[in-house]
Structures are given as structure tokens and as C-alpha cells.
Tab-separated table of C-alpha atoms in Angstrom:
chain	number	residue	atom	x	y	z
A	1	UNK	CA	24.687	-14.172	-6.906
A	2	UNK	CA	21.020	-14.956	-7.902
A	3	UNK	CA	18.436	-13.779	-5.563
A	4	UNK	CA	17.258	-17.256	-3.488
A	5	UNK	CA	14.807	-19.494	-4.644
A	6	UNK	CA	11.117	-18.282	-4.125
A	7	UNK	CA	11.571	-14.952	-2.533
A	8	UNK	CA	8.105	-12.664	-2.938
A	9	UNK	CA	8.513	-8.702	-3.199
A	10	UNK	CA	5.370	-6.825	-3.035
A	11	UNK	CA	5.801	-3.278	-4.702
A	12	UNK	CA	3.510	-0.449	-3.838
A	13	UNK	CA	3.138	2.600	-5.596
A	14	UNK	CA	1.306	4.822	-3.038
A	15	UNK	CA	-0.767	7.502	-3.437
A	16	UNK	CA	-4.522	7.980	-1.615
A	17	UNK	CA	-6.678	7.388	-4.763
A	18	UNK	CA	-4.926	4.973	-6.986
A	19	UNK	CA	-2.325	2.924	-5.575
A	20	UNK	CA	-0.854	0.543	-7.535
A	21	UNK	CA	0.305	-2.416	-6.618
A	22	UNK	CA	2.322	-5.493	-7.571
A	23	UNK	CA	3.742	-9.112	-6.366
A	24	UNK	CA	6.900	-10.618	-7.908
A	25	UNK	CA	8.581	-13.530	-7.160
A	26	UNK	CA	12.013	-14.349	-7.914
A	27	UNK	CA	13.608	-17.736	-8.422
A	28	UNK	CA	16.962	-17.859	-9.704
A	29	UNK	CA	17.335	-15.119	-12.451
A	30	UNK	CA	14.102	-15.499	-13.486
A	31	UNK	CA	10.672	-13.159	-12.352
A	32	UNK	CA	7.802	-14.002	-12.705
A	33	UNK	CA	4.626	-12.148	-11.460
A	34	UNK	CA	2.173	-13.256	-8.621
A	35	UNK	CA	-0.499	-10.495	-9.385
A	36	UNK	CA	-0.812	-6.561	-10.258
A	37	UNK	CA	-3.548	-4.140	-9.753
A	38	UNK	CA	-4.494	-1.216	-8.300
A	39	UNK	CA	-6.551	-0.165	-4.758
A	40	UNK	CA	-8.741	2.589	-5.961
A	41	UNK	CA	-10.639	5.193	-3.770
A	42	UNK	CA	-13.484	7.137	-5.255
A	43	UNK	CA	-13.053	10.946	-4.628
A	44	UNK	CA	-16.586	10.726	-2.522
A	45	UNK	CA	-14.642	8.817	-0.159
A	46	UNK	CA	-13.730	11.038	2.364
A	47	UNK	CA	-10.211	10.979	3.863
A	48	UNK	CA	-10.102	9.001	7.095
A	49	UNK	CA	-12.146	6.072	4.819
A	50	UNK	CA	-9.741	6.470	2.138
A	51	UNK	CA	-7.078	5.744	4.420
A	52	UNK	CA	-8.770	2.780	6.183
A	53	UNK	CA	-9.886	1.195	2.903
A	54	UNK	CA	-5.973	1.817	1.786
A	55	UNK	CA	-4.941	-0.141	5.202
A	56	UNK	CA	-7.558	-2.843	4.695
A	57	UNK	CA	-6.977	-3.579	1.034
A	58	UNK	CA	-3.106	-4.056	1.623
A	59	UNK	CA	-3.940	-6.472	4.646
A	60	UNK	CA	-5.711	-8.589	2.238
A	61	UNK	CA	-3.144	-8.417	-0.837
A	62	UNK	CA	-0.421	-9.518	1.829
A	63	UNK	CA	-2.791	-12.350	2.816
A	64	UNK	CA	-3.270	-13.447	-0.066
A	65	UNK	CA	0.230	-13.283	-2.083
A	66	UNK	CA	2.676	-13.964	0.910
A	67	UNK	CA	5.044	-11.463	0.447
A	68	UNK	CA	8.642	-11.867	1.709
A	69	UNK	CA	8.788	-7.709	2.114
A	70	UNK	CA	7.958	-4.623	0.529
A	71	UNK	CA	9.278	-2.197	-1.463
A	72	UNK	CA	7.635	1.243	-1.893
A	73	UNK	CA	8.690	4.809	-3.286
A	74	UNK	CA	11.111	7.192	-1.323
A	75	UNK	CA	10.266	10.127	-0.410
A	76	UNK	CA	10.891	13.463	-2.631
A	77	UNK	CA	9.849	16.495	-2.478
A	78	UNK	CA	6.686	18.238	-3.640
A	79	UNK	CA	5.836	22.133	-3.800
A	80	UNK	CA	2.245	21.554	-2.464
A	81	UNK	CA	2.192	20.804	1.317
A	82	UNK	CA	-1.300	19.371	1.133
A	83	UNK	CA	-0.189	16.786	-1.581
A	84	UNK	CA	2.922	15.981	0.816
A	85	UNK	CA	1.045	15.203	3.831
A	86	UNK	CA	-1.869	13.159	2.084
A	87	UNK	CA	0.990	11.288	0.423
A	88	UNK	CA	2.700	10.805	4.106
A	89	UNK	CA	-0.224	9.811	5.646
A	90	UNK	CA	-1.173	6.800	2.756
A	91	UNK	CA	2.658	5.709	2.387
A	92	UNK	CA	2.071	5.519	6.348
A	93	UNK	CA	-0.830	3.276	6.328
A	94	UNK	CA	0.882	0.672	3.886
A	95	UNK	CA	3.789	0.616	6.199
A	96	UNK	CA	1.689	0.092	9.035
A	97	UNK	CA	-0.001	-2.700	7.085
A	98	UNK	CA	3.540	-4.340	6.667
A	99	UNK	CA	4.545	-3.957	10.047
A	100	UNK	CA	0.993	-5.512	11.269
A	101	UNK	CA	2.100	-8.800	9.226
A	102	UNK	CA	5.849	-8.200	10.237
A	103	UNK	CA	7.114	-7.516	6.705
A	104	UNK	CA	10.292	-4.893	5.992
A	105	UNK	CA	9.777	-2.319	4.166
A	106	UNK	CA	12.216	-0.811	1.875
A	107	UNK	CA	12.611	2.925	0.306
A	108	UNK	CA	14.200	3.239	-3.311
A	109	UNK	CA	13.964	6.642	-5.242
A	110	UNK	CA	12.501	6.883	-8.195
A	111	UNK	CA	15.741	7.512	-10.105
A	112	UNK	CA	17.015	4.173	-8.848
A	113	UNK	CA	14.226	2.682	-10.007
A	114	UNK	CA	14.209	3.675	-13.211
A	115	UNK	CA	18.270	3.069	-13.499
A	116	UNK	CA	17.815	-0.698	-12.241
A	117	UNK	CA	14.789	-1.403	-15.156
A	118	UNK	CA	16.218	0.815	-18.013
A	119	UNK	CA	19.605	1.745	-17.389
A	120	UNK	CA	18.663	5.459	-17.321
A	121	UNK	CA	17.566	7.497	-14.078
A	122	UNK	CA	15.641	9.671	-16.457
A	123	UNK	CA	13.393	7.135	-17.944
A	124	UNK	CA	9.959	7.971	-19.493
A	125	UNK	CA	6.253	6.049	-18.212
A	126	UNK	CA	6.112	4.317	-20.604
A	127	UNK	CA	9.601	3.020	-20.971
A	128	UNK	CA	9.770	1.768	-17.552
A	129	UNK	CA	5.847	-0.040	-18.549
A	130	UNK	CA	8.015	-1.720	-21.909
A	131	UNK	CA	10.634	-2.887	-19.634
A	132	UNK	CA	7.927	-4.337	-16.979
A	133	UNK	CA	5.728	-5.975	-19.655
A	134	UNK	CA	9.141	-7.610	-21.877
A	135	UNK	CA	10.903	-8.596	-18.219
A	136	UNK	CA	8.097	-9.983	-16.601
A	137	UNK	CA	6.510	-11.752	-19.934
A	138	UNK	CA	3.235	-9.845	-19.567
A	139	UNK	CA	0.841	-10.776	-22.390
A	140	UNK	CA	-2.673	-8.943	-23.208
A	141	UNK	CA	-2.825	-5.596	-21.724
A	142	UNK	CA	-0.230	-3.549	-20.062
A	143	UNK	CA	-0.300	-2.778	-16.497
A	144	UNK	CA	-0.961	0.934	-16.248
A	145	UNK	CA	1.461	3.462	-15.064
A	146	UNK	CA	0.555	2.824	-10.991
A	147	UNK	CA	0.723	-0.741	-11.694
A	148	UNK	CA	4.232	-0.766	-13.863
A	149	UNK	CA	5.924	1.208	-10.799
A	150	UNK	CA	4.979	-0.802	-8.148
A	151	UNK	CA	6.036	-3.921	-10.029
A	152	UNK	CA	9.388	-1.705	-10.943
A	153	UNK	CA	9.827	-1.155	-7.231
A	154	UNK	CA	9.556	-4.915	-6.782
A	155	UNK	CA	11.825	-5.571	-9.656
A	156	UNK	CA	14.504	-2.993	-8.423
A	157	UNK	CA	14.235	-4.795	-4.727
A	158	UNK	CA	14.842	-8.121	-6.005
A	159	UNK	CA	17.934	-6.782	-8.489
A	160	UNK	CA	19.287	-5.046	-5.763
A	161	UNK	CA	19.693	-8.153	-3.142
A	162	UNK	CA	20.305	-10.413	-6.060
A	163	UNK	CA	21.953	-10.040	-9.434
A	164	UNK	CA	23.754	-6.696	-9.512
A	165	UNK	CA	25.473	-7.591	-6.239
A	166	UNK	CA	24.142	-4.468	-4.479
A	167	UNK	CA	23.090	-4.484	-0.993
A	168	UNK	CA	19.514	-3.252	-0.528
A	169	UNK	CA	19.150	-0.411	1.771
A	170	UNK	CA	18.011	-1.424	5.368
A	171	UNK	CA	13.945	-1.256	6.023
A	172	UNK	CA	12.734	1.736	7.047
């Protein structure tokens, strides 16, 4: 069953310094995207501004593109505690962001990601950016790696309540 007519998925590839970030809409079988980029923070930044800016920044690119929900990164694991929490606290903010303009948010690990674009769980940067750019007709230049996987998370949300039959996970 085709996803329905006009639904919005904002993908968000978190991370406190470059998040990327990306809006597709499905109608029918076809995608199409709204808009991609990516919320930087300078290292000079310090933390607590990093995180604000983060916050404010996704307020605005839900204003703007109307997003139906959103779909961000599960977690996994990482060796380095620091990187964990920092990565916590900014996957935090965007939820809290959501939740603010009373959007669900949905988890999908990077594996299953990768599986619904390429077929593989194992796929390589830069095939999930070929798969993005031929899927989504992107012409000029390609979105960069932050960029592809949000707009792979959106992808993956919209396959998995739409064309493959599979039930996407409940929000988080």
C-alpha cells in the first residue's frame, strides 16, 4: 500500500556540530524532496549555545517545511563516554524540538537504514549518497554525507509505513 498522499518526513542526522538534515515528502510511490542542509556549530561555540542554536534551528526548519514527523538515528554504542553523552544531549534537543511542535519521533538503526535504501545493512557513504541522489532525482551537487543520512532516515520512514508493508516502530 502506497504511503498517503502528501505525507512530510523530516530526517535528522544528529550530532552537536554538523547535523544534517532533510524534508521528504511522499505522494503515492513517488519522493520528492522539500529541502536538505545542514545546522552547523562552530567549535568556538561553547556547549550550552551549541545546544540552543541546535534547538532553535530545528524550530525553524519544522516551521518552515511542515513536517508530518521525524525520523532520526537510533542509538548505538560508542567506546568514548564523552562522545555518547554530547550525542544524547543534541539527539535530546531535536526531540524536544519535535515534541514542542507535537511531531513523533521515530528511531531506526543505521543498519535498517542502509537495508531499506540499498538492500545491504553494510552499505558504504557513499552508496547510500548514490541511492539518495538517483531516488530522490537530485541534480547539481550531492548532498554530503550528514545530509544523505538524514534524507535516508526520511526515506526509510516513509518505506517503512508505505511500500514494503512494514509497520514503523512506535515514536519514541
Amino acid at each position: 500500500m502506497p504511503a498517503p498522499a502528501g505525507v512530510r518526513i523530516m530526517g535528522v542526522d544528529t550530532s552537536l556540530r554538523s547535523t544534517g538534515i532533510g524534508v521528504v515528502e511522499a505522494r503515492g510511490n513517488t519522493f520528492r524532496i522539500i529541502e536538505f542542509g545542514t545546522i552547523k556549530n562552530p567549535q568556538s561555540r561553547i556547549h550550552s549555545e551549541s545546544l540552543a542554536f541546535l534547538h532553535q534551528s530545528v524550530m525553524e526548519w519544522i516551521g518552515r517545511c511542515s513536517p508530518d514527523a521525524v525520523a532520526i538515528e537510533g542509538s548505538f554504542y560508542f567506546r568514548n563516554a564523552a562522545t555518547a553523552m554530547t550525542l544524547g544531549q543534541a539527539r535530546g534537543v531535536v526531540m524536544a524540538a519535535a515534541a514542542q511542535k507535537h511531531l513523533a519521533v521515530y528511531e531506526y538503526a543505521p543498519r535498517r537504514v542502509k537495508q531499506a535504501l540499498t538492500g545491504s545493512g553494510t552499505a558504504s557513504k557513499e552508496q547510500i549518497i548514490r541511492m539518495i541522489v538517483s531516488l530522490l532525482g537530485i541534480k547539481g551537487t550531492d548532498p554530503t554525507d550528514d545530509e544523505a543520512d538524514a534524507l535516508a532516515l526520511a526515506v526509510c520512514h516513509l518505506q517503512a509505513r508505505s511500500s514494503f508493508g512494514v509497520i514503523a516502530p512506535k515514536p519514541v
